[in-house]
Amino acid sequence: MTEPTTDTSPPLTPATRDCVFIVIPAYNEAERIGRTVAEMRAEYPQVVVVDDGSSDATAAAAATAGAQVLRHVINRGQGAALQTGIEYALRRGAGFVVTFDADGQHDVADVAGLLSPILRGECDITLGSRFLGGAEGLPRTRRALLRAAVLFTRLISRVRLTDTHNGLRAFSRRAAAKLDITLDRMAHASEIIDQIRRSGLPFREVPVRIRYTAYSLAKGQSARGALRILFDYLLRRFTE
């Protein structure tokens, strides 16, 4: 992993912004997705929302806000939604792909910081880290789960990161094309790290800010959910 340097990136011109595809997986996010899309499209026009089998008006709200909307007929999981969105972005000629959560946790302003090292040609992949940036309202129990995930990743995947389950990431086109997410649900985050390591492409972490609200916490992972993620990941890893 390369070390950060002083930001001397060229400005994000309209032409560059047009090449950035923001992929947002969404499941029953009608309450928040419209605002998330509108905030993003004010900066980046190519926003792709993958409605992962929602039973509410997620797709309609995203489309009204100007997103390109793809739909899974059934709920397959965030990993599957990301793969669907990334494949679509590449088919549409994306030069860069950014993954972004639907629930309002992430800050649109952080996308430029993720893209900067890639635009400078210093790496192909950037991974957001709340522990290098900020995590407003992060409960102690959730912090402990996230720290445990970091330790697990260092032991199993042999990748030294400070934050391993952050949905805010950026990829060059060639890096995005190497992704093949097969774990449909939340274990995809660990699978992505494994694939980044195997790709041999340079990557780095970038400080980002996460805002925890009652809404986003209600949709987050419980301890039981974390155990299921661990089981799914280990089952796939050791049966390949």
Tab-separated table of C-alpha atoms in Angstrom:
chain	number	residue	atom	x	y	z
A	1	MET	CA	0.000	0.000	0.000
A	2	THR	CA	1.464	3.358	-1.017
A	3	GLU	CA	1.801	6.253	1.381
A	4	PRO	CA	-0.275	9.416	0.955
A	5	THR	CA	1.338	12.496	-0.545
A	6	THR	CA	0.466	16.167	-0.703
A	7	ASP	CA	-2.551	16.596	-2.961
A	8	THR	CA	-1.433	18.129	-6.237
A	9	SER	CA	-4.279	16.694	-8.298
A	10	PRO	CA	-5.650	18.441	-11.339
A	11	PRO	CA	-9.134	19.852	-10.738
A	12	LEU	CA	-12.099	17.610	-11.389
A	13	THR	CA	-13.223	19.093	-14.694
A	14	PRO	CA	-16.736	18.519	-16.063
A	15	ALA	CA	-15.262	16.006	-18.530
A	16	THR	CA	-13.626	14.067	-15.693
A	17	ARG	CA	-16.793	14.136	-13.600
A	18	ASP	CA	-18.740	12.725	-16.545
A	19	CYS	CA	-16.414	9.677	-16.504
A	20	VAL	CA	-17.056	8.990	-12.810
A	21	PHE	CA	-19.886	6.524	-12.203
A	22	ILE	CA	-21.249	6.422	-8.657
A	23	VAL	CA	-22.731	2.995	-7.854
A	24	ILE	CA	-25.216	2.964	-4.977
A	25	PRO	CA	-26.747	-0.348	-3.822
A	26	ALA	CA	-30.128	0.229	-2.193
A	27	TYR	CA	-32.657	-1.930	-0.375
A	28	ASN	CA	-35.815	-0.329	1.033
A	29	GLU	CA	-34.203	3.120	1.068
A	30	ALA	CA	-37.160	5.169	-0.231
A	31	GLU	CA	-36.911	7.467	2.794
A	32	ARG	CA	-33.338	8.568	2.048
A	33	ILE	CA	-32.295	7.590	-1.487
A	34	GLY	CA	-33.747	10.645	-3.239
A	35	ARG	CA	-31.694	13.032	-1.127
A	36	THR	CA	-28.561	10.915	-1.495
A	37	VAL	CA	-28.903	10.881	-5.288
A	38	ALA	CA	-29.690	14.598	-5.516
A	39	GLU	CA	-26.656	15.529	-3.414
A	40	MET	CA	-24.416	13.306	-5.509
A	41	ARG	CA	-25.739	14.438	-8.891
A	42	ALA	CA	-24.995	18.049	-7.969
A	43	GLU	CA	-21.322	17.033	-8.288
A	44	TYR	CA	-21.276	13.843	-10.384
A	45	PRO	CA	-23.970	13.349	-13.040
A	46	GLN	CA	-23.512	9.591	-13.548
A	47	VAL	CA	-25.286	8.018	-10.581
A	48	VAL	CA	-26.367	4.380	-10.791
A	49	VAL	CA	-28.747	3.031	-8.148
A	50	VAL	CA	-29.221	-0.726	-7.975
A	51	ASP	CA	-32.564	-1.388	-6.302
A	52	ASP	CA	-31.954	-4.782	-4.731
A	53	GLY	CA	-35.483	-6.154	-4.657
A	54	SER	CA	-36.985	-3.392	-2.497
A	55	SER	CA	-40.602	-3.640	-1.396
A	56	ASP	CA	-40.976	0.146	-1.116
A	57	ALA	CA	-40.615	3.059	-3.568
A	58	THR	CA	-36.815	3.055	-3.640
A	59	ALA	CA	-36.590	2.740	-7.428
A	60	ALA	CA	-39.138	5.489	-8.077
A	61	ALA	CA	-37.491	7.884	-5.613
A	62	ALA	CA	-34.056	7.283	-7.149
A	63	ALA	CA	-35.341	7.762	-10.685
A	64	THR	CA	-37.166	10.969	-9.743
A	65	ALA	CA	-33.882	12.323	-8.345
A	66	GLY	CA	-32.175	11.602	-11.678
A	67	ALA	CA	-30.385	8.296	-11.085
A	68	GLN	CA	-29.973	5.535	-13.630
A	69	VAL	CA	-31.904	2.750	-11.918
A	70	LEU	CA	-31.301	-0.987	-12.217
A	71	ARG	CA	-33.510	-3.475	-10.404
A	72	HIS	CA	-33.092	-6.944	-8.960
A	73	VAL	CA	-36.421	-8.773	-8.931
A	74	ILE	CA	-35.523	-10.340	-5.578
A	75	ASN	CA	-33.293	-9.170	-2.751
A	76	ARG	CA	-29.877	-10.716	-3.422
A	77	GLY	CA	-27.661	-8.651	-1.134
A	78	GLN	CA	-25.307	-5.709	-1.296
A	79	GLY	CA	-22.459	-7.628	-2.920
A	80	ALA	CA	-24.681	-8.690	-5.816
A	81	ALA	CA	-26.034	-5.158	-6.198
A	82	LEU	CA	-22.525	-3.737	-6.376
A	83	GLN	CA	-21.455	-6.245	-9.022
A	84	THR	CA	-24.540	-5.433	-11.113
A	85	GLY	CA	-23.839	-1.693	-10.841
A	86	ILE	CA	-20.122	-1.994	-11.602
A	87	GLU	CA	-20.738	-4.137	-14.689
A	88	TYR	CA	-23.305	-1.622	-15.936
A	89	ALA	CA	-20.938	1.320	-15.328
A	90	LEU	CA	-18.165	-0.375	-17.294
A	91	ARG	CA	-20.530	-1.113	-20.188
A	92	ARG	CA	-21.466	2.566	-20.213
A	93	GLY	CA	-17.819	3.606	-20.548
A	94	ALA	CA	-16.946	4.543	-16.980
A	95	GLY	CA	-13.409	5.786	-16.490
A	96	PHE	CA	-13.753	5.553	-12.699
A	97	VAL	CA	-16.198	3.737	-10.425
A	98	VAL	CA	-17.052	4.870	-6.901
A	99	THR	CA	-19.171	2.785	-4.515
A	100	PHE	CA	-21.342	4.771	-2.113
A	101	ASP	CA	-23.945	3.822	0.509
A	102	ALA	CA	-27.593	4.819	0.137
A	103	ASP	CA	-28.392	5.669	3.753
A	104	GLY	CA	-26.748	9.083	4.119
A	105	GLN	CA	-23.696	7.913	6.080
A	106	HIS	CA	-21.193	9.058	3.486
A	107	ASP	CA	-20.205	12.588	2.489
A	108	VAL	CA	-20.254	13.510	-1.209
A	109	ALA	CA	-17.293	15.829	-0.558
A	110	ASP	CA	-15.100	12.772	0.191
A	111	VAL	CA	-15.436	11.426	-3.353
A	112	ALA	CA	-12.954	13.986	-4.713
A	113	GLY	CA	-10.390	12.901	-2.115
A	114	LEU	CA	-10.815	9.270	-3.135
A	115	LEU	CA	-10.346	10.102	-6.802
A	116	SER	CA	-7.316	12.360	-6.365
A	117	PRO	CA	-4.593	9.683	-5.950
A	118	ILE	CA	-6.039	7.747	-8.882
A	119	LEU	CA	-6.083	10.843	-11.085
A	120	ARG	CA	-2.453	11.498	-10.138
A	121	GLY	CA	-1.584	8.006	-11.337
A	122	GLU	CA	-0.344	6.927	-7.907
A	123	CYS	CA	-2.731	4.018	-7.462
A	124	ASP	CA	-5.723	2.308	-9.051
A	125	ILE	CA	-7.845	1.816	-5.941
A	126	THR	CA	-8.669	3.939	-2.917
A	127	LEU	CA	-10.485	2.700	0.169
A	128	GLY	CA	-12.221	5.063	2.551
A	129	SER	CA	-11.213	4.878	6.217
A	130	ARG	CA	-13.356	6.345	8.975
A	131	PHE	CA	-10.543	5.672	11.435
A	132	LEU	CA	-8.194	7.955	9.498
A	133	GLY	CA	-10.973	10.492	9.039
A	134	GLY	CA	-13.970	10.722	11.341
A	135	ALA	CA	-16.897	8.656	12.604
A	136	GLU	CA	-19.545	10.929	14.078
A	137	GLY	CA	-21.954	9.121	16.411
A	138	LEU	CA	-20.248	5.718	16.134
A	139	PRO	CA	-21.409	3.551	19.087
A	140	ARG	CA	-18.758	1.722	21.088
A	141	THR	CA	-20.191	-1.693	20.234
A	142	ARG	CA	-20.086	-0.923	16.501
A	143	ARG	CA	-16.551	0.441	16.846
A	144	ALA	CA	-15.476	-2.795	18.538
A	145	LEU	CA	-16.983	-4.892	15.711
A	146	LEU	CA	-15.220	-2.788	13.094
A	147	ARG	CA	-11.883	-3.052	14.907
A	148	ALA	CA	-12.315	-6.824	15.123
A	149	ALA	CA	-12.938	-6.906	11.367
A	150	VAL	CA	-9.668	-5.022	10.806
A	151	LEU	CA	-7.744	-7.554	12.889
A	152	PHE	CA	-9.443	-10.459	11.102
A	153	THR	CA	-8.508	-9.020	7.695
A	154	ARG	CA	-4.885	-8.560	8.706
A	155	LEU	CA	-4.686	-12.145	9.916
A	156	ILE	CA	-6.584	-13.876	7.107
A	157	SER	CA	-6.090	-11.670	4.052
A	158	ARG	CA	-2.658	-10.317	5.041
A	159	VAL	CA	-3.669	-6.794	4.074
A	160	ARG	CA	-2.906	-4.003	6.515
A	161	LEU	CA	-5.859	-1.633	6.567
A	162	THR	CA	-7.390	0.562	9.254
A	163	ASP	CA	-10.995	0.097	8.046
A	164	THR	CA	-12.178	-2.988	6.189
A	165	HIS	CA	-15.975	-2.673	5.962
A	166	ASN	CA	-16.359	0.814	4.544
A	167	GLY	CA	-18.614	1.054	1.503
A	168	LEU	CA	-16.905	4.194	0.177
A	169	ARG	CA	-14.291	3.144	-2.401
A	170	ALA	CA	-12.982	4.303	-5.783
A	171	PHE	CA	-11.537	2.284	-8.667
A	172	SER	CA	-9.881	3.099	-11.944
A	173	ARG	CA	-11.515	1.449	-14.929
A	174	ARG	CA	-8.899	-1.302	-15.094
A	175	ALA	CA	-9.284	-2.016	-11.369
A	176	ALA	CA	-13.084	-2.132	-11.564
A	177	ALA	CA	-12.850	-4.545	-14.492
A	178	LYS	CA	-10.877	-6.974	-12.302
A	179	LEU	CA	-13.624	-7.177	-9.657
A	180	ASP	CA	-15.774	-10.290	-9.673
A	181	ILE	CA	-17.906	-10.163	-6.546
A	182	THR	CA	-19.389	-13.605	-5.912
A	183	LEU	CA	-20.441	-13.201	-2.273
A	184	ASP	CA	-23.868	-11.650	-2.667
A	185	ARG	CA	-24.318	-10.341	0.845
A	186	MET	CA	-22.162	-8.358	3.272
A	187	ALA	CA	-19.154	-10.697	3.173
A	188	HIS	CA	-18.401	-9.087	-0.189
A	189	ALA	CA	-16.369	-6.410	1.638
A	190	SER	CA	-13.751	-8.965	2.661
A	191	GLU	CA	-13.894	-10.605	-0.772
A	192	ILE	CA	-13.124	-7.261	-2.431
A	193	ILE	CA	-10.015	-6.865	-0.268
A	194	ASP	CA	-8.852	-10.357	-1.258
A	195	GLN	CA	-9.344	-9.504	-4.925
A	196	ILE	CA	-7.480	-6.214	-4.550
A	197	ARG	CA	-4.528	-8.069	-3.037
A	198	ARG	CA	-4.521	-10.676	-5.786
A	199	SER	CA	-4.806	-8.064	-8.529
A	200	GLY	CA	-1.397	-6.621	-7.671
A	201	LEU	CA	-2.709	-3.126	-8.429
A	202	PRO	CA	-1.548	-0.310	-6.123
A	203	PHE	CA	-4.072	0.901	-3.564
A	204	ARG	CA	-4.256	3.176	-0.562
A	205	GLU	CA	-6.587	4.274	2.183
A	206	VAL	CA	-8.017	7.796	2.221
A	207	PRO	CA	-9.561	9.565	5.235
A	208	VAL	CA	-13.348	9.903	4.976
A	209	ARG	CA	-16.123	11.003	7.281
A	210	ILE	CA	-18.995	8.766	8.339
A	211	ARG	CA	-22.135	10.229	9.927
A	212	TYR	CA	-24.096	7.747	12.043
A	213	THR	CA	-27.776	8.502	12.573
A	214	ALA	CA	-30.604	6.540	14.138
A	215	TYR	CA	-31.699	5.673	10.581
A	216	SER	CA	-28.314	4.351	9.420
A	217	LEU	CA	-27.663	2.516	12.691
A	218	ALA	CA	-30.988	0.699	12.397
A	219	LYS	CA	-29.844	-0.622	9.013
A	220	GLY	CA	-26.335	-1.533	10.152
A	221	GLN	CA	-24.844	-4.864	11.156
A	222	SER	CA	-25.584	-6.500	14.498
A	223	ALA	CA	-23.233	-8.900	16.255
A	224	ARG	CA	-25.298	-11.777	14.831
A	225	GLY	CA	-24.990	-10.248	11.371
A	226	ALA	CA	-21.237	-9.970	11.807
A	227	LEU	CA	-21.028	-13.682	12.617
A	228	ARG	CA	-22.982	-14.519	9.478
A	229	ILE	CA	-20.602	-12.379	7.416
A	230	LEU	CA	-17.663	-14.242	8.940
A	231	PHE	CA	-19.246	-17.629	8.218
A	232	ASP	CA	-20.122	-16.754	4.614
A	233	TYR	CA	-16.648	-15.426	3.907
A	234	LEU	CA	-14.765	-18.331	5.467
A	235	LEU	CA	-17.013	-20.890	3.781
A	236	ARG	CA	-16.291	-19.411	0.348
A	237	ARG	CA	-12.590	-18.825	0.989
A	238	PHE	CA	-11.830	-22.340	2.122
A	239	THR	CA	-14.021	-24.158	-0.395
A	240	GLU	CA	-12.613	-22.442	-3.475
